[in-house]
Amino acid sequence: MAGCKKIGILTSGGDAPGMNAAVRAAALIGRAGGAEIFGIERGYRGMLDDAMEPLSPGDVQGILRDGGTILGSARCKEFHDRPVRDRARANLARRGIDGLVVIGGNGSLTGALHLADPEELGDQPLKVIGVPASIDNDLALTKLSIGVDTAMNTIVEACDKIADTATAHDRTFIIEVMGRDCGYLAMTSAICAGADLALFPEAGRSETDIVEQIVKTVAAVRQRPVTDKKRARRVIIIKAEGVSVPVERLKTLVDLRLRERFPDSDPGGIETRVTVLGHVVRGGRPSAMDRLLGSRLANVAVRTLLTGGSHKMVAWMPPSIPDGVGVRSGVDPYCWLVDLRAVLAETQNLIAGKSSLARWRVGAFDEIEDALLQ
Ligand code: F6P
């Protein structure tokens, strides 16, 4: 297999802290391996606009600690159309770019697969390797994507702050976090923040059930004896944005039920407060873990292109996994090369809550829910 000689690097979709670490590692390792490196601006949009410039070591110096991505990012819906992809391929061919490191999530890796579809490519030499990057952690067959760790830390820090004021007032807070259709960030940050309840789409609960679940949680916490000074009487609920009930509607419905349930309480004291963390969760300096993850995944990605590999995603998994799922990268014991098509198929199952991992997550929360309310 001929190795790539001119490698383009792009970041695409929602930016994720740690993307810069991946860009830096891919650029430095690729260059050291003898390839010419290009930075493609604003993801697939820059490929269409022919915005691809050589990336020198100086360009990537010092970017490791910065959030966002120096290359910029975009969501390029037109990329679903074959003629648009043909245009992008022509731009790559004109510059002789024969390898791509695509750093992004589900949509971005789907774009990579289409771009390098052998039937569409003809005899154009183009190899692609995906690097998972999305705060949502909704890509399958990798334990972690770039950005998740920083996002979790941001959420937990925000929840700790909210918990201070919630405790001072014995209040209930519903905190909405990003994650698109995936509840991973809500689930994990609920554990790390010591929340009383996590609401996530994979549970498949109806609006009525969700309202009852919240009221049950508030009631259990409020029934704790007032003399039990060490036990907090505040309630922290983390809601994934993928739960289809809008947070303001949830507040209205819950407040109504709480007033019925606790008619003697001061209405101002019992009503819930809502905080939507939104894009705050996506920003900030990457954690050490995300810098490490970005660097190690990109190292393997670019080395794979240099030795002629293609159509894979570099996955972060423990050094031993069941046979047949992937092949060892041979470069880093935590990095595996998994088939890009298999990743995207399994990702659909994960998001739909049908994969064994998604079912395990839901089951684990069912089991701990009552324990949390004691
Ligand atoms: O996929 C990352 C993500 O931040 C999701 O959590 C969120 O639903 C979405 O992107 C927001 O996208 P945009 O920034 O385009 O509004």
CSV table of C-alpha atoms and ligand atoms in Angstrom, one decimal:
chain,number,residue,atom,x,y,z
A,1,MET,CA,0.0,0.0,0.0
A,2,ALA,CA,1.5,3.3,-1.0
A,3,GLY,CA,1.7,5.8,1.8
A,4,CYS,CA,0.3,9.3,1.5
A,5,LYS,CA,2.6,12.2,0.4
A,6,LYS,CA,0.3,15.2,0.8
A,7,ILE,CA,-2.0,15.1,3.8
A,8,GLY,CA,-4.9,17.5,4.5
A,9,ILE,CA,-6.2,18.0,8.1
A,10,LEU,CA,-9.7,19.2,8.8
A,11,THR,CA,-11.9,19.8,11.9
A,12,SER,CA,-15.6,19.5,11.2
A,13,GLY,CA,-19.0,19.7,12.9
A,14,GLY,CA,-19.3,21.0,16.5
A,15,ASP,CA,-15.9,22.0,17.8
A,16,ALA,CA,-14.5,20.1,20.7
A,17,PRO,CA,-11.7,21.0,23.2
A,18,GLY,CA,-8.7,19.0,22.3
A,19,MET,CA,-9.1,19.3,18.5
A,20,ASN,CA,-6.1,21.6,18.4
A,21,ALA,CA,-4.0,19.0,20.1
A,22,ALA,CA,-5.0,16.6,17.3
A,23,VAL,CA,-4.2,19.1,14.6
A,24,ARG,CA,-0.8,19.8,16.1
A,25,ALA,CA,0.1,16.1,16.5
A,26,ALA,CA,-1.1,15.2,13.0
A,27,ALA,CA,0.9,18.1,11.5
A,28,LEU,CA,4.1,17.5,13.4
A,29,ILE,CA,4.1,13.7,13.0
A,30,GLY,CA,3.0,13.8,9.4
A,31,ARG,CA,5.8,16.2,8.5
A,32,ALA,CA,8.4,14.2,10.4
A,33,GLY,CA,7.2,11.2,8.3
A,34,GLY,CA,8.0,13.1,5.1
A,35,ALA,CA,4.6,14.3,4.1
A,36,GLU,CA,3.5,17.7,3.1
A,37,ILE,CA,0.8,18.9,5.4
A,38,PHE,CA,-2.2,21.2,4.6
A,39,GLY,CA,-4.7,22.7,7.0
A,40,ILE,CA,-8.2,22.8,5.5
A,41,GLU,CA,-10.2,25.7,6.8
A,42,ARG,CA,-13.8,25.4,8.2
A,43,GLY,CA,-14.1,21.6,7.5
A,44,TYR,CA,-15.7,20.5,4.3
A,45,ARG,CA,-16.7,24.1,3.6
A,46,GLY,CA,-13.0,25.0,3.1
A,47,MET,CA,-12.5,22.0,0.9
A,48,LEU,CA,-15.3,23.3,-1.4
A,49,ASP,CA,-13.9,26.9,-1.3
A,50,ASP,CA,-10.4,25.6,-1.9
A,51,ALA,CA,-9.3,27.1,1.4
A,52,MET,CA,-6.4,24.8,2.0
A,53,GLU,CA,-3.0,26.1,3.0
A,54,PRO,CA,0.3,24.4,4.0
A,55,LEU,CA,0.6,24.0,7.8
A,56,SER,CA,4.0,24.5,9.2
A,57,PRO,CA,5.3,23.6,12.7
A,58,GLY,CA,5.2,27.3,13.5
A,59,ASP,CA,1.5,27.4,12.7
A,60,VAL,CA,0.7,24.7,15.3
A,61,GLN,CA,3.2,25.8,18.0
A,62,GLY,CA,1.4,26.7,21.2
A,63,ILE,CA,-2.1,25.7,20.1
A,64,LEU,CA,-2.3,22.6,22.3
A,65,ARG,CA,-3.8,24.6,25.2
A,66,ASP,CA,-6.4,26.5,23.2
A,67,GLY,CA,-10.1,25.5,23.0
A,68,GLY,CA,-12.0,25.5,19.7
A,69,THR,CA,-10.0,24.8,16.6
A,70,ILE,CA,-7.4,27.0,14.8
A,71,LEU,CA,-8.7,25.5,11.5
A,72,GLY,CA,-12.2,26.6,12.1
A,73,SER,CA,-15.2,24.3,11.7
A,74,ALA,CA,-18.6,24.2,9.9
A,75,ARG,CA,-21.5,22.0,9.3
A,76,CYS,CA,-21.7,21.5,5.5
A,77,LYS,CA,-25.1,20.1,4.7
A,78,GLU,CA,-24.5,20.3,0.9
A,79,PHE,CA,-21.9,17.6,1.3
A,80,HIS,CA,-24.7,15.0,1.1
A,81,ASP,CA,-24.9,15.8,-2.7
A,82,ARG,CA,-22.6,13.9,-5.0
A,83,PRO,CA,-21.8,16.9,-7.4
A,84,VAL,CA,-20.7,18.9,-4.3
A,85,ARG,CA,-18.4,16.1,-3.2
A,86,ASP,CA,-17.0,15.9,-6.8
A,87,ARG,CA,-16.1,19.5,-6.6
A,88,ALA,CA,-14.3,18.9,-3.3
A,89,ARG,CA,-12.4,15.9,-4.7
A,90,ALA,CA,-11.3,18.0,-7.7
A,91,ASN,CA,-9.9,20.7,-5.4
A,92,LEU,CA,-8.0,18.0,-3.5
A,93,ALA,CA,-6.7,16.4,-6.7
A,94,ARG,CA,-5.5,19.8,-8.1
A,95,ARG,CA,-3.3,20.2,-5.0
A,96,GLY,CA,-2.2,16.5,-5.0
A,97,ILE,CA,-3.7,15.9,-1.6
A,98,ASP,CA,-4.0,12.1,-1.3
A,99,GLY,CA,-4.7,11.7,2.4
A,100,LEU,CA,-7.1,13.2,4.9
A,101,VAL,CA,-7.2,13.3,8.7
A,102,VAL,CA,-10.9,14.1,9.5
A,103,ILE,CA,-11.3,15.2,13.1
A,104,GLY,CA,-15.0,15.3,14.0
A,105,GLY,CA,-18.1,13.5,15.0
A,106,ASN,CA,-20.8,11.3,13.4
A,107,GLY,CA,-21.7,13.7,10.5
A,108,SER,CA,-18.0,14.5,9.7
A,109,LEU,CA,-17.0,10.8,9.6
A,110,THR,CA,-20.0,10.0,7.4
A,111,GLY,CA,-18.7,12.8,5.0
A,112,ALA,CA,-15.3,11.2,5.0
A,113,LEU,CA,-16.7,7.8,4.1
A,114,HIS,CA,-18.7,9.3,1.2
A,115,LEU,CA,-15.7,11.4,0.0
A,116,ALA,CA,-13.5,8.3,-0.2
A,117,ASP,CA,-16.3,6.0,-1.6
A,118,PRO,CA,-14.3,3.9,-4.2
A,119,GLU,CA,-17.2,4.1,-6.7
A,120,GLU,CA,-17.2,7.9,-6.6
A,121,LEU,CA,-13.4,8.2,-6.4
A,122,GLY,CA,-12.6,6.3,-9.6
A,123,ASP,CA,-8.8,6.2,-9.9
A,124,GLN,CA,-8.2,9.3,-7.7
A,125,PRO,CA,-5.9,8.3,-4.9
A,126,LEU,CA,-7.5,9.5,-1.7
A,127,LYS,CA,-7.2,7.9,1.7
A,128,VAL,CA,-9.2,8.9,4.8
A,129,ILE,CA,-8.7,8.3,8.5
A,130,GLY,CA,-11.2,9.6,11.1
A,131,VAL,CA,-10.4,10.9,14.6
A,132,PRO,CA,-13.4,10.9,16.9
A,133,ALA,CA,-14.1,14.4,18.3
A,134,SER,CA,-17.4,15.4,19.7
A,135,ILE,CA,-18.4,16.5,23.2
A,136,ASP,CA,-21.5,14.3,22.9
A,137,ASN,CA,-19.5,11.0,23.0
A,138,ASP,CA,-22.1,9.6,20.6
A,139,LEU,CA,-19.6,7.7,18.4
A,140,ALA,CA,-19.7,4.0,18.8
A,141,LEU,CA,-16.7,1.6,19.0
A,142,THR,CA,-14.5,4.2,20.8
A,143,LYS,CA,-14.6,4.6,24.6
A,144,LEU,CA,-14.0,8.3,24.4
A,145,SER,CA,-14.1,11.1,21.8
A,146,ILE,CA,-12.0,14.2,22.0
A,147,GLY,CA,-13.7,17.0,24.0
A,148,VAL,CA,-15.9,14.8,26.3
A,149,ASP,CA,-13.6,15.0,29.3
A,150,THR,CA,-13.3,18.8,29.2
A,151,ALA,CA,-17.1,19.1,28.7
A,152,MET,CA,-17.8,16.9,31.6
A,153,ASN,CA,-15.4,18.9,33.8
A,154,THR,CA,-17.2,22.1,32.7
A,155,ILE,CA,-20.6,20.7,33.6
A,156,VAL,CA,-19.4,19.4,36.9
A,157,GLU,CA,-17.9,22.7,37.8
A,158,ALA,CA,-21.1,24.5,36.9
A,159,CYS,CA,-23.2,22.0,38.9
A,160,ASP,CA,-20.9,22.4,41.9
A,161,LYS,CA,-21.5,26.2,41.8
A,162,ILE,CA,-25.3,25.8,41.3
A,163,ALA,CA,-25.3,23.3,44.2
A,164,ASP,CA,-23.9,26.0,46.5
A,165,THR,CA,-26.8,28.3,46.0
A,166,ALA,CA,-29.4,25.5,45.7
A,167,THR,CA,-28.3,24.2,49.1
A,168,ALA,CA,-28.5,27.7,50.7
A,169,HIS,CA,-32.1,27.9,49.6
A,170,ASP,CA,-33.2,24.3,49.7
A,171,ARG,CA,-34.1,24.7,46.0
A,172,THR,CA,-34.6,22.3,43.1
A,173,PHE,CA,-32.6,23.0,39.9
A,174,ILE,CA,-33.0,21.5,36.5
A,175,ILE,CA,-29.7,21.9,34.6
A,176,GLU,CA,-29.8,21.2,30.9
A,177,VAL,CA,-26.6,20.0,29.2
A,178,MET,CA,-25.7,19.5,25.6
A,179,GLY,CA,-25.3,16.1,24.0
A,180,ARG,CA,-27.6,16.2,21.0
A,181,ASP,CA,-29.5,12.8,21.0
A,182,CYS,CA,-27.1,11.2,23.4
A,183,GLY,CA,-27.5,11.2,27.2
A,184,TYR,CA,-23.8,10.3,28.0
A,185,LEU,CA,-22.8,13.8,29.2
A,186,ALA,CA,-26.0,14.1,31.4
A,187,MET,CA,-25.4,10.6,32.9
A,188,THR,CA,-21.8,10.9,33.6
A,189,SER,CA,-21.9,14.4,34.9
A,190,ALA,CA,-24.8,13.5,37.2
A,191,ILE,CA,-22.6,10.9,38.8
A,192,CYS,CA,-19.7,13.2,39.1
A,193,ALA,CA,-21.7,16.1,40.4
A,194,GLY,CA,-23.6,14.0,42.9
A,195,ALA,CA,-26.9,14.9,41.3
A,196,ASP,CA,-30.2,13.4,42.5
A,197,LEU,CA,-31.6,12.5,39.1
A,198,ALA,CA,-30.4,12.3,35.5
A,199,LEU,CA,-32.8,12.6,32.6
A,200,PHE,CA,-31.6,11.2,29.3
A,201,PRO,CA,-33.3,10.3,26.0
A,202,GLU,CA,-32.3,6.7,25.9
A,203,ALA,CA,-34.6,6.0,28.8
A,204,GLY,CA,-37.5,6.6,26.4
A,205,ARG,CA,-39.8,8.0,29.2
A,206,SER,CA,-43.0,9.9,28.4
A,207,GLU,CA,-43.4,13.5,29.5
A,208,THR,CA,-45.8,12.4,32.3
A,209,ASP,CA,-43.3,9.9,33.6
A,210,ILE,CA,-40.5,12.4,33.6
A,211,VAL,CA,-42.6,14.9,35.6
A,212,GLU,CA,-43.5,12.2,38.1
A,213,GLN,CA,-39.9,11.1,38.3
A,214,ILE,CA,-38.9,14.6,39.2
A,215,VAL,CA,-41.7,15.1,41.7
A,216,LYS,CA,-40.9,11.8,43.3
A,217,THR,CA,-37.2,12.9,43.7
A,218,VAL,CA,-38.1,16.2,45.2
A,219,ALA,CA,-40.6,14.6,47.6
A,220,ALA,CA,-38.0,12.0,48.7
A,221,VAL,CA,-35.4,14.7,49.4
A,222,ARG,CA,-37.9,17.0,51.1
A,223,GLN,CA,-39.0,14.3,53.4
A,224,ARG,CA,-35.6,14.0,54.9
A,225,PRO,CA,-35.8,15.1,58.6
A,226,VAL,CA,-34.9,18.8,59.0
A,227,THR,CA,-32.8,17.8,62.0
A,228,ASP,CA,-30.6,15.7,59.7
A,229,LYS,CA,-28.3,18.7,59.2
A,230,LYS,CA,-25.6,17.0,57.2
A,231,ARG,CA,-28.1,15.9,54.5
A,232,ALA,CA,-28.7,18.4,51.7
A,233,ARG,CA,-32.3,19.2,51.0
A,234,ARG,CA,-31.5,20.7,47.7
A,235,VAL,CA,-32.3,18.8,44.5
A,236,ILE,CA,-30.0,18.8,41.4
A,237,ILE,CA,-31.4,17.3,38.3
A,238,ILE,CA,-29.4,17.1,35.1
A,239,LYS,CA,-31.4,16.9,31.9
A,240,ALA,CA,-29.9,16.0,28.5
A,241,GLU,CA,-31.0,18.3,25.8
A,242,GLY,CA,-32.0,15.2,23.8
A,243,VAL,CA,-35.0,14.7,26.2
A,244,SER,CA,-37.7,16.1,24.0
A,245,VAL,CA,-39.6,18.0,26.7
A,246,PRO,CA,-38.4,21.7,26.6
A,247,VAL,CA,-36.9,22.7,29.8
A,248,GLU,CA,-39.3,25.6,30.4
A,249,ARG,CA,-42.3,23.4,29.9
A,250,LEU,CA,-40.8,20.8,32.3
A,251,LYS,CA,-40.5,23.6,34.9
A,252,THR,CA,-44.1,24.6,34.5
A,253,LEU,CA,-45.5,21.1,34.7
A,254,VAL,CA,-43.3,20.2,37.7
A,255,ASP,CA,-44.1,23.4,39.6
A,256,LEU,CA,-47.8,22.7,39.1
A,257,ARG,CA,-47.5,19.2,40.5
A,258,LEU,CA,-45.2,20.3,43.4
A,259,ARG,CA,-47.8,22.9,44.4
A,260,GLU,CA,-50.5,20.2,44.5
A,261,ARG,CA,-48.2,17.9,46.4
A,262,PHE,CA,-47.0,20.4,48.9
A,263,PRO,CA,-49.9,22.8,49.3
A,264,ASP,CA,-48.5,24.2,52.6
A,265,SER,CA,-45.1,25.2,51.2
A,266,ASP,CA,-44.3,28.7,50.3
A,267,PRO,CA,-44.9,28.7,46.5
A,268,GLY,CA,-41.7,30.7,46.0
A,269,GLY,CA,-39.7,28.2,48.0
A,270,ILE,CA,-40.9,25.1,46.3
A,271,GLU,CA,-40.8,26.2,42.6
A,272,THR,CA,-37.9,25.0,40.5
A,273,ARG,CA,-35.1,26.9,38.9
A,274,VAL,CA,-33.7,26.2,35.5
A,275,THR,CA,-30.2,26.6,34.0
A,276,VAL,CA,-29.4,25.8,30.4
A,277,LEU,CA,-25.6,25.5,30.1
A,278,GLY,CA,-25.7,25.5,26.3
A,279,HIS,CA,-22.5,26.3,24.4
A,280,VAL,CA,-20.6,27.0,27.6
A,281,VAL,CA,-20.1,23.2,27.7
A,282,ARG,CA,-18.3,23.2,24.4
A,283,GLY,CA,-15.7,25.9,25.1
A,284,GLY,CA,-12.7,26.4,27.3
A,285,ARG,CA,-9.1,25.1,27.6
A,286,PRO,CA,-8.9,21.4,26.9
A,287,SER,CA,-8.2,19.2,30.0
A,288,ALA,CA,-4.9,17.3,30.2
A,289,MET,CA,-6.9,14.1,29.2
A,290,ASP,CA,-8.2,15.8,26.0
A,291,ARG,CA,-4.8,17.0,25.1
A,292,LEU,CA,-3.4,13.5,25.5
A,293,LEU,CA,-6.3,11.9,23.7
A,294,GLY,CA,-6.1,14.3,20.8
A,295,SER,CA,-2.4,13.9,20.4
A,296,ARG,CA,-2.4,10.1,20.7
A,297,LEU,CA,-5.4,9.5,18.3
A,298,ALA,CA,-4.0,11.9,15.7
A,299,ASN,CA,-0.5,10.3,15.9
A,300,VAL,CA,-2.0,7.0,15.0
A,301,ALA,CA,-4.2,8.5,12.3
A,302,VAL,CA,-1.4,10.2,10.4
A,303,ARG,CA,0.9,7.2,10.8
A,304,THR,CA,-1.8,5.1,9.3
A,305,LEU,CA,-2.0,7.4,6.2
A,306,LEU,CA,1.8,7.4,5.9
A,307,THR,CA,1.7,3.6,5.6
A,308,GLY,CA,-1.2,3.6,3.2
A,309,GLY,CA,-4.1,2.7,5.5
A,310,SER,CA,-7.6,4.1,4.9
A,311,HIS,CA,-11.3,4.0,5.7
A,312,LYS,CA,-10.7,3.6,9.5
A,313,MET,CA,-11.4,5.5,12.6
A,314,VAL,CA,-8.8,5.5,15.3
A,315,ALA,CA,-10.6,4.4,18.4
A,316,TRP,CA,-9.7,4.8,22.1
A,317,MET,CA,-10.2,1.5,23.8
A,318,PRO,CA,-8.6,-0.5,26.6
A,319,PRO,CA,-5.6,-2.5,25.4
A,320,SER,CA,-7.6,-5.8,25.3
A,321,ILE,CA,-10.9,-6.0,23.6
A,322,PRO,CA,-12.8,-9.0,22.2
A,323,ASP,CA,-11.3,-10.5,19.0
A,324,GLY,CA,-12.8,-9.5,15.7
A,325,VAL,CA,-14.0,-6.0,16.7
A,326,GLY,CA,-10.9,-4.2,15.4
A,327,VAL,CA,-7.2,-4.6,14.8
A,328,ARG,CA,-4.4,-3.2,16.9
A,329,SER,CA,-2.9,-0.1,15.6
A,330,GLY,CA,0.5,-1.4,16.4
A,331,VAL,CA,1.5,2.1,17.4
A,332,ASP,CA,-0.3,2.7,20.7
A,333,PRO,CA,-1.9,0.0,22.8
A,334,TYR,CA,-5.0,2.2,23.5
A,335,CYS,CA,-5.5,3.1,19.9
A,336,TRP,CA,-7.4,0.7,17.6
A,337,LEU,CA,-8.2,1.0,13.9
A,338,VAL,CA,-11.8,0.2,13.5
A,339,ASP,CA,-13.7,0.1,10.2
A,340,LEU,CA,-15.3,3.4,9.5
A,341,ARG,CA,-18.5,1.9,8.1
A,342,ALA,CA,-18.9,-0.3,11.2
A,343,VAL,CA,-18.4,2.7,13.5
A,344,LEU,CA,-21.2,4.6,11.7
A,345,ALA,CA,-23.6,1.7,11.7
A,346,GLU,CA,-23.1,1.0,15.4
A,347,THR,CA,-23.4,4.7,16.2
A,348,GLN,CA,-27.0,4.6,14.8
A,349,ASN,CA,-27.7,1.8,17.3
A,350,LEU,CA,-26.1,3.7,20.1
A,351,ILE,CA,-28.1,6.9,19.5
A,352,ALA,CA,-31.3,4.9,19.1
A,353,GLY,CA,-30.6,3.3,22.5
A,354,LYS,CA,-30.5,-0.2,20.8
A,355,SER,CA,-26.8,-1.1,21.3
A,356,SER,CA,-25.8,-3.3,24.2
A,357,LEU,CA,-23.8,-0.3,25.6
A,358,ALA,CA,-26.8,2.0,25.5
A,359,ARG,CA,-29.0,-0.7,27.2
A,360,TRP,CA,-26.4,-1.2,29.8
A,361,ARG,CA,-26.2,2.6,30.5
A,362,VAL,CA,-30.0,2.8,30.9
A,363,GLY,CA,-30.1,-0.3,33.2
A,364,ALA,CA,-27.3,1.0,35.3
A,365,PHE,CA,-29.3,4.2,36.0
A,366,ASP,CA,-32.5,2.3,36.7
A,367,GLU,CA,-30.5,0.3,39.4
A,368,ILE,CA,-29.0,3.4,41.1
A,369,GLU,CA,-32.1,5.6,40.9
A,370,ASP,CA,-33.7,4.4,44.1
A,371,ALA,CA,-30.4,4.1,46.0
A,372,LEU,CA,-29.8,7.8,45.4
A,373,LEU,CA,-33.1,8.8,47.1
A,374,GLN,CA,-32.4,7.2,50.4
B,1,F6P,O1,-22.5,17.9,18.5
B,1,F6P,C1,-22.0,18.9,19.4
B,1,F6P,C2,-23.1,19.8,19.8
B,1,F6P,O2,-22.6,20.8,20.7
B,1,F6P,C3,-24.4,19.2,20.4
B,1,F6P,O3,-24.2,18.8,21.8
B,1,F6P,C4,-25.4,20.2,20.2
B,1,F6P,O4,-26.7,19.6,20.1
B,1,F6P,C5,-25.0,20.8,18.9
B,1,F6P,O5,-23.6,20.5,18.7
B,1,F6P,C6,-25.2,22.3,18.8
B,1,F6P,O6,-24.9,22.6,17.5
B,1,F6P,P1,-24.7,24.2,17.0
B,1,F6P,O7,-23.5,24.7,17.7
B,1,F6P,O8,-24.5,24.0,15.5
B,1,F6P,O9,-26.0,24.9,17.4
